XYZ file of C-alpha atoms in Angstrom:
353
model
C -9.584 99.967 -32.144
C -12.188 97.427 -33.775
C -10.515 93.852 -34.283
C -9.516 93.317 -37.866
C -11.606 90.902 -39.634
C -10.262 87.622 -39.849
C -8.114 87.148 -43.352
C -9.411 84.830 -45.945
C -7.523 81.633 -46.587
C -5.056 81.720 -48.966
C -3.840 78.443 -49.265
C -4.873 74.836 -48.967
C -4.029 72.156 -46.081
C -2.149 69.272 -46.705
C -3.572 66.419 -44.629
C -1.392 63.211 -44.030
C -3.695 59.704 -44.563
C -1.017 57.632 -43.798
C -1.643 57.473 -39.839
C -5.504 56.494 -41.096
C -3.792 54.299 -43.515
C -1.613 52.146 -41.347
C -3.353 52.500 -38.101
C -0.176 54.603 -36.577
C -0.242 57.388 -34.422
C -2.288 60.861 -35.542
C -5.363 58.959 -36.685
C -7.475 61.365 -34.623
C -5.513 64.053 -35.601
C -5.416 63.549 -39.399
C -9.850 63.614 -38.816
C -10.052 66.189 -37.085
C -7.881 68.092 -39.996
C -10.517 66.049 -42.118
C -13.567 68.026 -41.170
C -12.065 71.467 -40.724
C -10.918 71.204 -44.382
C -14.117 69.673 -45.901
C -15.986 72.212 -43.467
C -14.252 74.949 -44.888
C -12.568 75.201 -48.065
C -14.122 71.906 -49.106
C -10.331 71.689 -50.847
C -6.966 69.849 -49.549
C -3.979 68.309 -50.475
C -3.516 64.322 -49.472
C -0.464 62.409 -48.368
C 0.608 59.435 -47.455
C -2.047 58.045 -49.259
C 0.333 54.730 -50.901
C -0.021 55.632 -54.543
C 4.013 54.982 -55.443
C 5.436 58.145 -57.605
C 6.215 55.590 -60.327
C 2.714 55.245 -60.806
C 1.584 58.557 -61.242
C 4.442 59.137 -63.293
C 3.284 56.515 -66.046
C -0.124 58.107 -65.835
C 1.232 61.426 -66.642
C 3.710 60.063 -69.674
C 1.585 57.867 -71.063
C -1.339 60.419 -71.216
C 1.050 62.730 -72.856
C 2.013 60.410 -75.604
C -1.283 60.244 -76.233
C -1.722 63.964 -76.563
C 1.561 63.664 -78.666
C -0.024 61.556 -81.778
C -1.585 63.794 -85.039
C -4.926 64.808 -84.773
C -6.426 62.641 -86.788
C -5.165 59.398 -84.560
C -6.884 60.963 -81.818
C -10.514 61.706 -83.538
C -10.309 58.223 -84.245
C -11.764 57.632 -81.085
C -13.665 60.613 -80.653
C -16.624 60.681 -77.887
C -18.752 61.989 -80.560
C -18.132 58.136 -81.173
C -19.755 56.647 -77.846
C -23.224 57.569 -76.517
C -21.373 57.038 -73.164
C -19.169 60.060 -73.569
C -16.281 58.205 -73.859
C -13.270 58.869 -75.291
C -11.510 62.058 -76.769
C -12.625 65.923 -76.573
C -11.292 68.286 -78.609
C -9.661 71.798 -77.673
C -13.099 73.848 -77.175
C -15.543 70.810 -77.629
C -16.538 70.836 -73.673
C -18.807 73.475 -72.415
C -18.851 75.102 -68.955
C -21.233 77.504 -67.782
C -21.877 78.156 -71.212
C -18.116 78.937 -72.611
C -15.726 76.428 -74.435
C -12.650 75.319 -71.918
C -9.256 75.413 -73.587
C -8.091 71.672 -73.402
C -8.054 68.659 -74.569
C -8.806 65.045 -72.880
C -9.890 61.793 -72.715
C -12.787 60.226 -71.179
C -12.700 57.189 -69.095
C -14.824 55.139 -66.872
C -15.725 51.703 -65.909
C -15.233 48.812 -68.519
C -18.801 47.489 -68.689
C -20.789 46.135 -71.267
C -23.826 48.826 -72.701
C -26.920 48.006 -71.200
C -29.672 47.062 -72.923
C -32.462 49.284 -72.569
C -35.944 49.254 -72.852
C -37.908 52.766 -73.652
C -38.818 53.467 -69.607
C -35.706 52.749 -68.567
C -33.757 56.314 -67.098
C -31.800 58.334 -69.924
C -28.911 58.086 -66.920
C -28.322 54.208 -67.943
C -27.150 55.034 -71.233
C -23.355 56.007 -69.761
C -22.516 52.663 -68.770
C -20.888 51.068 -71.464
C -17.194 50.471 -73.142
C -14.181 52.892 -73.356
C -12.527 53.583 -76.592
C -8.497 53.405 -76.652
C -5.977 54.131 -78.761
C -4.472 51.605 -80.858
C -1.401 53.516 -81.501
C -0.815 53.562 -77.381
C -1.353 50.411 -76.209
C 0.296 50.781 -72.884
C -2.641 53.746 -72.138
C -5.318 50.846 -71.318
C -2.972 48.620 -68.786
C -1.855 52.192 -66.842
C -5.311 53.887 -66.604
C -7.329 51.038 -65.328
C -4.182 50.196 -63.024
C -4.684 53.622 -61.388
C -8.306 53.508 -61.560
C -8.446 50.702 -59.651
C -5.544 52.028 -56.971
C -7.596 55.046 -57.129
C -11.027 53.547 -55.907
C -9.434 52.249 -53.149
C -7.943 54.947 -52.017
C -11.310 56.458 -52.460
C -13.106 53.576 -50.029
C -10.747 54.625 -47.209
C -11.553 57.874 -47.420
C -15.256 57.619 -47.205
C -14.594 55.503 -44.150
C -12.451 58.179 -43.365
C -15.134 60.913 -44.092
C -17.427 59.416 -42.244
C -15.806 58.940 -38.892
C -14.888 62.988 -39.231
C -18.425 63.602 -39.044
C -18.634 61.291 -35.894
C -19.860 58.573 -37.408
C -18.904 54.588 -37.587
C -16.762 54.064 -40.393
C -19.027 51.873 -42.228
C -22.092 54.395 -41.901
C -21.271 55.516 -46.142
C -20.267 51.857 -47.141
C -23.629 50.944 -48.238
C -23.775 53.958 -50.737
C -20.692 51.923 -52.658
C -21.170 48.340 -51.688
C -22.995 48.027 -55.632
C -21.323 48.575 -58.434
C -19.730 52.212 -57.347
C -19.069 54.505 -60.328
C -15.322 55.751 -61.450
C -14.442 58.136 -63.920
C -11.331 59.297 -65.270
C -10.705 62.797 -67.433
C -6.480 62.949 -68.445
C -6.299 66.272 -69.533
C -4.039 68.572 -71.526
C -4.238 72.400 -70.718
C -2.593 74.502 -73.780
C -3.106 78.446 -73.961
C -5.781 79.580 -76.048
C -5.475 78.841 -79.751
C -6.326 80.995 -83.047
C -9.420 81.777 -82.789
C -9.973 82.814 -79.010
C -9.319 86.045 -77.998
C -5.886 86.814 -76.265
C -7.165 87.039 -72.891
C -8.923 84.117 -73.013
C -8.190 81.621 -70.302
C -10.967 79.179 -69.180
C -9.105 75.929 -69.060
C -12.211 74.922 -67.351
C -15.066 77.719 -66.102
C -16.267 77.788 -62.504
C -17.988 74.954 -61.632
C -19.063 72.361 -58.870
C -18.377 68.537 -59.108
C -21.143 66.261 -59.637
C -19.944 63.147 -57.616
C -19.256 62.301 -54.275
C -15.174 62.553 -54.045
C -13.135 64.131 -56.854
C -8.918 63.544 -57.265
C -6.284 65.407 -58.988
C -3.617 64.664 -60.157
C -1.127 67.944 -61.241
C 2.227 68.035 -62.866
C 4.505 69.547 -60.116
C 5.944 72.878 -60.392
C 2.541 74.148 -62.593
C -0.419 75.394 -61.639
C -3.538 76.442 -62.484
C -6.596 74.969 -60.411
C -7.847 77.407 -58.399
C -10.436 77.133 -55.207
C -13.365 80.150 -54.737
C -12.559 81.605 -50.954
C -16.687 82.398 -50.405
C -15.402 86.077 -50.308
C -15.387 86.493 -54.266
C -11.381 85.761 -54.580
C -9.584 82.074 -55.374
C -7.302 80.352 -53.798
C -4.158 78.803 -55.984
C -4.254 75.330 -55.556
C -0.490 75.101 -55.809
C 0.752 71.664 -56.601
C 2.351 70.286 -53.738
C 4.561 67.319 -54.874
C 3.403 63.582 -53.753
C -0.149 64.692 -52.729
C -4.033 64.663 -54.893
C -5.878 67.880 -54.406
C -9.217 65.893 -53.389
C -12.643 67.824 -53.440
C -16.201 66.970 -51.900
C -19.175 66.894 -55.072
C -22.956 67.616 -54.722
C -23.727 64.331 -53.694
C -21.436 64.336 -50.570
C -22.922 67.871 -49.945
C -26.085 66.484 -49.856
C -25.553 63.636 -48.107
C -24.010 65.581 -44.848
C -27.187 68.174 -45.220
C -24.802 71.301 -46.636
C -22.115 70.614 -43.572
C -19.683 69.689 -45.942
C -20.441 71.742 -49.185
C -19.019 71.441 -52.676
C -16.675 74.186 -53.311
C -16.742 76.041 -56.935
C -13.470 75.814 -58.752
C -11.649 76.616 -61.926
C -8.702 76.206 -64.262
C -6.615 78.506 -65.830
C -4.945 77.946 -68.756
C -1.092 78.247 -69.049
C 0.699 81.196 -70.007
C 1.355 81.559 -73.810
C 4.682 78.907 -74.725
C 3.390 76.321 -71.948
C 1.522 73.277 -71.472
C -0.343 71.792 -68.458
C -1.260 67.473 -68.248
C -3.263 66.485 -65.342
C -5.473 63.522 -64.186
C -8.878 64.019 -62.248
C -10.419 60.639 -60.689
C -14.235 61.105 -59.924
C -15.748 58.904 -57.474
C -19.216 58.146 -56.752
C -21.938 55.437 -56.237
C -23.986 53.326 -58.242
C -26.102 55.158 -61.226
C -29.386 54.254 -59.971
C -28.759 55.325 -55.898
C -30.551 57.532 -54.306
C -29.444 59.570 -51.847
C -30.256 60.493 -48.399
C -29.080 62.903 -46.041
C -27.661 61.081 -43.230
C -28.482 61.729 -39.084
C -25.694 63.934 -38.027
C -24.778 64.413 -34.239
C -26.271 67.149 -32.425
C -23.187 69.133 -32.229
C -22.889 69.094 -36.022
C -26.609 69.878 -36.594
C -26.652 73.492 -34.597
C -23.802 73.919 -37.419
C -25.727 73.386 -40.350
C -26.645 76.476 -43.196
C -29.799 77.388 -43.676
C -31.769 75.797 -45.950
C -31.837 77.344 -49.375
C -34.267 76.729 -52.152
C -32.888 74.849 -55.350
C -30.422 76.826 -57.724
C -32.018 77.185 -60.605
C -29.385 77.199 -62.884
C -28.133 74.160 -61.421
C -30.289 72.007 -58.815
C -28.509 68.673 -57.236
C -30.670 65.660 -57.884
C -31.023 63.156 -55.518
C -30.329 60.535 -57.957
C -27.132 60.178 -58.813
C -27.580 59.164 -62.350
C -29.537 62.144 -62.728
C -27.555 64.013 -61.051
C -24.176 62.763 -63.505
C -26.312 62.948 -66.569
C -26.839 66.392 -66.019
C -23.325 67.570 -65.743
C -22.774 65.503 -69.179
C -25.883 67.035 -71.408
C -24.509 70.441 -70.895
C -21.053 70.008 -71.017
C -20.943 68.072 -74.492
C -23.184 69.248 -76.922
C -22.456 67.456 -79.904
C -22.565 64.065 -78.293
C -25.870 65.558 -76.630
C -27.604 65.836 -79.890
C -26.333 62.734 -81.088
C -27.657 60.492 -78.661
C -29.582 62.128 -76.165
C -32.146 64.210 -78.540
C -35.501 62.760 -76.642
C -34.129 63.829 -73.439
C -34.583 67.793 -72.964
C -32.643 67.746 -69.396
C -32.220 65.941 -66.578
C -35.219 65.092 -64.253
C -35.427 62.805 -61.093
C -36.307 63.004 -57.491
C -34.853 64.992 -54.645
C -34.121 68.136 -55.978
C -32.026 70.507 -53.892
């Protein structure tokens, strides 16, 4: 009888950074779990990674007393409100592959002043600038940067930790962050479609790949709702698994390794009608004006490369990581789009793959 063919995964591994961490025992083991994960489902759960439960339990409350306050608190600091798209999103105000998502959130990223800009300088340098916060939660500012900054730690190890998987020395990616590496936060709040929507509707976010370089979630245990594309057309459930961030490769890592490790299209569902989802993704990436370059892989790695592929038109990676962010942000936010970005039709910039 023919062999069966090989089921698709169903579920996601849980990798322990702790021995990476610390230095203990299983270092080797936890990176060789590294690259068959980021070779394959591009998707896993992290542990042992230091972040204390008492943090990420202030992150969660104090994003949902934000989501608590009347509506009209909230669109007081609207990102229609910062040409950084900063700030708060209303149900159906972000845009993914063309359809509203069903949830709310609020925009975060690295407290810096706005730059001031001259009329050649890059469209892309327009997103640094200030956050806007709530005055009726002032304990939101203190916990989010808190994390932020636990969070880009966290985020440094694993780089080191991504590039000794590939075979690497573990500084080989450090230069890509040693200058002002960029973070970004999104706390969200997933709620089942409103009045309005049809029944059935249930894009908390629409498939999509991740702009960055690393990507971090944060999910309420016991709920779901992310789910991972298998390559064979189905998803896999991202199940929370308490104590551990589901952590995701973005174009530019993808890029960087030459399509060995690839960015993985994902989605969210929205919660079933009477329930409501808060979670916290931390985006990771470098500098807004790097560029890029794939990186010299070792043989054994290079007979494993895909083919090369020409440029998806619908949505090419850009070398550029400005570019490359600026992109994502034009077509997900429309309003704030036409607001402050009219002279800029769409996102152009070397390297396009």
């Amino acid at each position: 009888m023919p062999a069966e063919p090989e089921a698709a995964v169903r579920t996601l591994p849980t990798l322990d950074i702790g021995s990476y961490r610390t230095g203990a025992a299983g270092r080797e083991k936890f990176l060789t779990a590294l690259r068959a994960a980021c070779h394959g489902p591009g998707f896993f759960h992290l542990s042992g990674h230091g972040i204390s439960l008492a943090r990420t339990n202030s992150v969660l409350k104090a994003s949902r007393t934000f989501f608590q306050l009347p509506e009209q608190a909230k669109l007081e600091i609207e990102n229609i409100h910062s040409p950084h798209f900063r700030g708060y999103t209303r149900l159906g105000h972000e845009i993914t592959r063309g359809s509203p998502d069903i949830r709310e959130q609020l925009d975060i990223s690295d407290e810096r002043p706005a730059r001031q800009l001259g009329p050649d300088d890059p469209a892309y340098l327009r997103l640094d600038g200030p956050n806007q916060w709530p005055a009726q939660v002032p304990e939101l500012r203190t916990t989010l940067l808190v994390f932020m900054a636990e969070m880009g730690r966290l985020a440094r190890l694993l780089v080191r930790a991504f590039a000794e998987s590939l075979g690497l020395p573990p500084d080989q990616l450090d230069p890509i962050f040693a200058d002002e590496p960029r973070s970004h936060l999104k706390v969200i709040r997933y709620v089942p479609a409103p009045a309005g929507f049809a029944a059935d509707y249930d894009q908390g976010v629409g498939a999509h790949k991740d702009g960055g370089f690393i990507t971090f979630v944060l999910q309420e245990d016991a709920t779901g709702g992310l789910q991972v594309a298998d390559g064979t057309g189905g998803w896999i459930d991202a199940t929370p698994v308490p104590g551990t961030f589901v952590v995701n490769i973005g174009e530019m890592f993808e890029l960087v390794t030459q399509r060995y490790y690839q960015a993985t299209v994902h989605r969210v569902i929205s919660p079933p009608p009477g329930h409501e989802r808060v979670s916290a993704a931390f985006f990771f990436g470098p500098r807004l004006s790097a560029t890029l370059e794939p990186i010299a892989l070792p043989e054994e790695l290079r007979r494993q490369l895909p083919d090369p592929q020409p440029p998806d038109p619908h949505n090419p990676i850009f070398a550029q990581h400005g570019v490359n962010t600026l992109k994502s942000w034009l077509r997900s936010h429309p309003e704030v789009t036409r607001r402050y970005y009219a002279d800029v039709e769409e996102a152009t910039g070397p390297g396009t793959y």
